Every structure is written in C-alpha cells, then in structure tokens.
Short mmCIF file of N, CA and C in Angstrom, two decimals:
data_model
loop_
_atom_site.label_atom_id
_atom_site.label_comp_id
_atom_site.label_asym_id
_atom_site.label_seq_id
_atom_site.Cartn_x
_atom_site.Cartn_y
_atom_site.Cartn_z
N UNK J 1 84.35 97.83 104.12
CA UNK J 1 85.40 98.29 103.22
C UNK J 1 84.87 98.38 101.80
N UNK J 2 85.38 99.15 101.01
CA UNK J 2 85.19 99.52 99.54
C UNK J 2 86.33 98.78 98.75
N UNK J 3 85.42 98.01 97.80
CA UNK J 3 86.90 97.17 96.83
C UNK J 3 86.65 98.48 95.65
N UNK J 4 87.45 98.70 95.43
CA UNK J 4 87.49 99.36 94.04
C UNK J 4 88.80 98.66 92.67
N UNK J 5 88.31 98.09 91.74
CA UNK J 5 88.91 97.16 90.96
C UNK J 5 89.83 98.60 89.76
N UNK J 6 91.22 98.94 90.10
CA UNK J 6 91.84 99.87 88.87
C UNK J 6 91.69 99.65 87.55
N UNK J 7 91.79 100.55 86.76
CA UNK J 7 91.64 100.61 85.67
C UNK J 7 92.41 99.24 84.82
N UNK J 8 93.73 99.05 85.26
CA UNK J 8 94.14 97.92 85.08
C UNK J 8 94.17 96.54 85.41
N UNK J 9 93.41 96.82 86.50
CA UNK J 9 92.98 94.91 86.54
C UNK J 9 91.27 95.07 86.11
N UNK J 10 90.72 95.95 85.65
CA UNK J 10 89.71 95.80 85.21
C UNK J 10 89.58 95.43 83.57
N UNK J 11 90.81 95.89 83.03
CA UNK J 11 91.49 95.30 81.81
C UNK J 11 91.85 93.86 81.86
N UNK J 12 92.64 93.48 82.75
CA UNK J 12 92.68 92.18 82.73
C UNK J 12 91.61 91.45 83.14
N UNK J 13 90.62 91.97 83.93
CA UNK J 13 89.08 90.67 83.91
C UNK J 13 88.15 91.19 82.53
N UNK J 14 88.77 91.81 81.81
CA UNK J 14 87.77 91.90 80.52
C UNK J 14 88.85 91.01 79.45
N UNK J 15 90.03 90.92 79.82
CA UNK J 15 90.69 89.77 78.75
C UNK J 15 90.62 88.77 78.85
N UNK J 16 89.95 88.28 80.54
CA UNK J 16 90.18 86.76 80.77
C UNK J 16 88.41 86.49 80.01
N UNK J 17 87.89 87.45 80.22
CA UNK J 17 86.48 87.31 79.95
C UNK J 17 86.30 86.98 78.16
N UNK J 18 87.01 87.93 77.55
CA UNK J 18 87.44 87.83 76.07
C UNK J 18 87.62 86.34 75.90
N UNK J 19 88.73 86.15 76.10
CA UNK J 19 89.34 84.96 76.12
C UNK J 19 88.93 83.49 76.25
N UNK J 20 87.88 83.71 77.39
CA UNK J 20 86.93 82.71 77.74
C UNK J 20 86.01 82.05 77.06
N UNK J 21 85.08 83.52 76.83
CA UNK J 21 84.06 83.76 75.83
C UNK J 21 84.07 83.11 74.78
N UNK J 22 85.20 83.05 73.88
CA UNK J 22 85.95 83.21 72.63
C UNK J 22 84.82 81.60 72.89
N UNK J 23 85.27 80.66 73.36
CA UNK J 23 85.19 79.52 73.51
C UNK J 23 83.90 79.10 74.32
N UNK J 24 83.87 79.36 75.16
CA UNK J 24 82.80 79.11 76.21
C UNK J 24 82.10 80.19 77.37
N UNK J 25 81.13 80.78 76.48
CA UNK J 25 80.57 81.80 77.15
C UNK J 25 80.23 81.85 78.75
N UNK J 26 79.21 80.21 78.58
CA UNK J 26 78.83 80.10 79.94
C UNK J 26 80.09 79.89 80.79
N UNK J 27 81.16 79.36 80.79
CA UNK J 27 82.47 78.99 81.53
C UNK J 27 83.29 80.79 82.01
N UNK J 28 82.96 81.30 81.14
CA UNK J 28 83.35 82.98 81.13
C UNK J 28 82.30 83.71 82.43
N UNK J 29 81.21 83.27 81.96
CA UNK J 29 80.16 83.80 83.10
C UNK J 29 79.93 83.32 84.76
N UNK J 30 80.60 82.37 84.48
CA UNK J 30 80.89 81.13 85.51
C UNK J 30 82.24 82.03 86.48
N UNK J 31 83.21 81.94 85.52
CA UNK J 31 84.41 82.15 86.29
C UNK J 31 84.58 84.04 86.53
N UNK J 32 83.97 85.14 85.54
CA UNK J 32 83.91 86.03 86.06
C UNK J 32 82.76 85.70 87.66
N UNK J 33 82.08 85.63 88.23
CA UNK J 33 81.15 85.47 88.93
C UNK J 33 82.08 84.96 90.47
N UNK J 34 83.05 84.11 90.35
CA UNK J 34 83.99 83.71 91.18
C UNK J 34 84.85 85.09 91.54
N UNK J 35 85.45 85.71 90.50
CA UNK J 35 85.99 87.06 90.64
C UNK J 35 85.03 87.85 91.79
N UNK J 36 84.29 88.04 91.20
CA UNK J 36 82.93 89.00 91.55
C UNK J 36 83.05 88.65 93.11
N UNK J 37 82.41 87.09 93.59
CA UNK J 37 82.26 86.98 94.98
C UNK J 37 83.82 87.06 95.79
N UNK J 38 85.04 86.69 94.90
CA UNK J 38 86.13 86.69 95.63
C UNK J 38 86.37 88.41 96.27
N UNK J 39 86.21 89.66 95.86
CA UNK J 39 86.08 90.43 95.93
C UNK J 39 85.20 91.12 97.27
N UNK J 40 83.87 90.23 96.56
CA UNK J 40 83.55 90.42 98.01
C UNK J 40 83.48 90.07 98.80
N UNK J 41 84.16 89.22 98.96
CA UNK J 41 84.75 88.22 100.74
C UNK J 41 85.65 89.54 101.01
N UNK J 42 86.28 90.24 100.18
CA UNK J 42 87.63 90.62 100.87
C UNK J 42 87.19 91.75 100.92
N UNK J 43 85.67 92.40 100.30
CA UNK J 43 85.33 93.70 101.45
C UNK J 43 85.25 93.60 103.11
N UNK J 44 84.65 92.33 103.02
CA UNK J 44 84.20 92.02 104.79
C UNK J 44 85.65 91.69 105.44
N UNK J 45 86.58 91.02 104.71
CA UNK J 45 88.09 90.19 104.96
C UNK J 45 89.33 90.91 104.31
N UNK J 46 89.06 91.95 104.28
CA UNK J 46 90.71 92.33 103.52
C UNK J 46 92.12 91.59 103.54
N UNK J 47 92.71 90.92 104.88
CA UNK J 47 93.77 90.44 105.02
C UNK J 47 93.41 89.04 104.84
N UNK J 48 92.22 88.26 103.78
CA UNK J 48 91.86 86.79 103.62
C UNK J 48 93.23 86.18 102.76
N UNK J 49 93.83 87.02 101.93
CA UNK J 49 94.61 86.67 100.66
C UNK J 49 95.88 86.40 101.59
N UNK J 50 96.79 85.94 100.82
CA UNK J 50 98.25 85.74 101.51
C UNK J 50 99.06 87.13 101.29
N UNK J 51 100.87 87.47 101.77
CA UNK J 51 101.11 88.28 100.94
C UNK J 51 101.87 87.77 99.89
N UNK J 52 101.83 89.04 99.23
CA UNK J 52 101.68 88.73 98.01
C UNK J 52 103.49 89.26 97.38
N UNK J 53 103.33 89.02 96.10
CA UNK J 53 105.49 88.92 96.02
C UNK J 53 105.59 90.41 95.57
N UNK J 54 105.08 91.32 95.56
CA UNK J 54 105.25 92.48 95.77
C UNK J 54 104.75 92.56 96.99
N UNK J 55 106.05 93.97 97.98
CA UNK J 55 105.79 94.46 99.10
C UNK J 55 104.50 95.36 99.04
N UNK J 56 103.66 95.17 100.45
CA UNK J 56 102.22 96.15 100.79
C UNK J 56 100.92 95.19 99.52
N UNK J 57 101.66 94.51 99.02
CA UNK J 57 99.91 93.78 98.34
C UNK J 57 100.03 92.53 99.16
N UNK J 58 98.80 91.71 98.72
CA UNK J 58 98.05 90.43 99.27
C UNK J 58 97.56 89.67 97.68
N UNK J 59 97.39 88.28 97.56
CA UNK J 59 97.28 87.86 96.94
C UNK J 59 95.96 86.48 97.10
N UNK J 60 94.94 86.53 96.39
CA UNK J 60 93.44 85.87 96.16
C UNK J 60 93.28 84.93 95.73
N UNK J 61 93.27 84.17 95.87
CA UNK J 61 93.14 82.83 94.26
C UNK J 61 91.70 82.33 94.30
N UNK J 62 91.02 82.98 93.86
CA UNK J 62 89.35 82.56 93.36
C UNK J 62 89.19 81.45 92.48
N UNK J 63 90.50 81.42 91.92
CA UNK J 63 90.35 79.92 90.59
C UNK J 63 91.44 79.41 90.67
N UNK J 64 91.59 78.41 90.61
CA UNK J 64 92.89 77.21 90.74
C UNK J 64 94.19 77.97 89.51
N UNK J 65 93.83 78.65 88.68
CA UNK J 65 93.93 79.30 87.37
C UNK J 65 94.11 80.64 87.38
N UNK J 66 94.03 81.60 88.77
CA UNK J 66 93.75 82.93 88.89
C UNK J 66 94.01 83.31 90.07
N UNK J 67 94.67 84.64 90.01
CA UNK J 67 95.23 85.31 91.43
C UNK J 67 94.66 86.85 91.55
N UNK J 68 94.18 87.03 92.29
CA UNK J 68 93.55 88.75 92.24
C UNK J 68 95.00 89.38 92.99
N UNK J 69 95.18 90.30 92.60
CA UNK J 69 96.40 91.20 93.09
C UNK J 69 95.86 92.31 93.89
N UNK J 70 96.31 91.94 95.53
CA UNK J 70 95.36 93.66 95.92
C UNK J 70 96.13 94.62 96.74
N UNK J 71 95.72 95.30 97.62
CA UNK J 71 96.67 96.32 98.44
C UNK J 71 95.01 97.02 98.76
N UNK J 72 95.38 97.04 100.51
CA UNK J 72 94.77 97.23 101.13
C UNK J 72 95.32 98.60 102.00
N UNK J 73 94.46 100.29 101.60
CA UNK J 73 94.89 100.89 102.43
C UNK J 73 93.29 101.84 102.69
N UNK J 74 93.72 101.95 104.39
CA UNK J 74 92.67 102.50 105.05
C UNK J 74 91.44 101.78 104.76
N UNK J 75 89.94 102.20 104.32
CA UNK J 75 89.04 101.30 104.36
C UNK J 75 88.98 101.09 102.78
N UNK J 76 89.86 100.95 102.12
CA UNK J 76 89.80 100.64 100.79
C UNK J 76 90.66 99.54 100.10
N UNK J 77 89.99 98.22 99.80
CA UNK J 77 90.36 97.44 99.00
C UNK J 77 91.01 97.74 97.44
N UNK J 78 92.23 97.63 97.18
CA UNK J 78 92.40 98.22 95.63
C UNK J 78 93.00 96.66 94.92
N UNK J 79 92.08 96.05 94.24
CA UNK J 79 92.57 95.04 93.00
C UNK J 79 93.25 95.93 92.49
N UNK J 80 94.65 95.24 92.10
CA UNK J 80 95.93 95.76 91.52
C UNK J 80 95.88 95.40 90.00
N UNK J 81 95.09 93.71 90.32
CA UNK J 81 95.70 93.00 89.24
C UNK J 81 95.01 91.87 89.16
N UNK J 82 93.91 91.29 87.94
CA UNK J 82 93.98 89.70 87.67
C UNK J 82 94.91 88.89 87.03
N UNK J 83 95.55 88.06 87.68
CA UNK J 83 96.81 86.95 87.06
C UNK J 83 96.65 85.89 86.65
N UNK J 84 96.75 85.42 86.12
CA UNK J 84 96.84 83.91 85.71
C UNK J 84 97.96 83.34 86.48
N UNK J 85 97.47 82.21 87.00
CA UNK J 85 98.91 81.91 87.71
C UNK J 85 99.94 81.01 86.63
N UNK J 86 99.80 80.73 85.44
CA UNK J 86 101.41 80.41 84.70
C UNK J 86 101.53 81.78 84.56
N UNK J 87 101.26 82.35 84.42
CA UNK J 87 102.35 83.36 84.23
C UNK J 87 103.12 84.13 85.40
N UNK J 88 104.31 85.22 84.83
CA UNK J 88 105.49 85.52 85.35
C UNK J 88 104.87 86.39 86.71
N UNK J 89 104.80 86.98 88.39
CA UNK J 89 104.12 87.53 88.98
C UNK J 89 105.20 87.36 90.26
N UNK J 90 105.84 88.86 90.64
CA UNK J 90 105.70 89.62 89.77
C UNK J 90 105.99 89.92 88.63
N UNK J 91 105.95 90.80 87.59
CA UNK J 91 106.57 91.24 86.24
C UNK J 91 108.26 91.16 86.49
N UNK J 92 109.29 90.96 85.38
CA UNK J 92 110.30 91.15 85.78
C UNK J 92 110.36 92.33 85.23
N UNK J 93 111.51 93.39 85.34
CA UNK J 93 111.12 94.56 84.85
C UNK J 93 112.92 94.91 84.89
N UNK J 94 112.87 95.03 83.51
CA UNK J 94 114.46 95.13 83.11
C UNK J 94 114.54 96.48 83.50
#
C-alpha cells in the first residue's frame, strides 16, 4: 500500500515539529521519526489503527501525545490528520 500524508496533516507534522524544535530539537527529531515509522507499519497494516470518531477513518497513536488520522481506500493509505490527543477530535463544527 501507498501512505500518502495530505497537504493538511503534512501541516500539522510541520507544527508539531515547529513546536518541538522551538525547545528541543533532538526530542522533535525523535518524535517526528515515530510518525515516520508509524506510517509505515500501516503501509504493510492499514486496518492496525482503531476506528476512528469520524465515519470511514482509523485512528494511530505513535505517541502517548499523538493520533495520526487516516482513511484507507483501495491500495492507498491517506493521513487525514496529526492530533494531539488534548485536543477537541473530531472538530466541532458549528
């Protein structure tokens, strides 16, 4: 299978990376790298994640701290989304 990471959760692993950085580079390089291999477990494993609280995705947790958001169609893995797990998931959406 092909993971392909969207434009928008590729935004969010460059904010967690920002964010990280800010403070602790190596801890940034550390925890993107967890991303990285979680990803690719779920080329070989697509259905590894649970589902997820939106209908048709699955949900990753590579870090005690982090949820990959995905949706799996045909031979293609699509990251939806990196989450932090305090925060709100899904979005509420007035």
């Amino acid at each position: 299978m092909n993971v392909v990471w969207t434009p928008e959760a590729r935004q969010d692993r460059a904010d967690v990376w920002n964010h990280i950085a800010a403070d602790n580079p190596r801890a940034a390089v550390r925890l993107d790298a967890l991303f990285s291999a979680a990803a690719a477990r779920l080329a070989e494993h697509p259905r590894l994640g649970r589902p997820g609280g939106i209908p048709g995705t699955r949900e990753l947790v590579p870090h005690e701290s982090y949820r990959l958001v995905y949706e799996v169609e045909r031979e293609t893995v699509w990251v939806l989304a990196l989450v932090h797990t305090a925060r709100q998931w899904p979005p509420v959406r007035e």
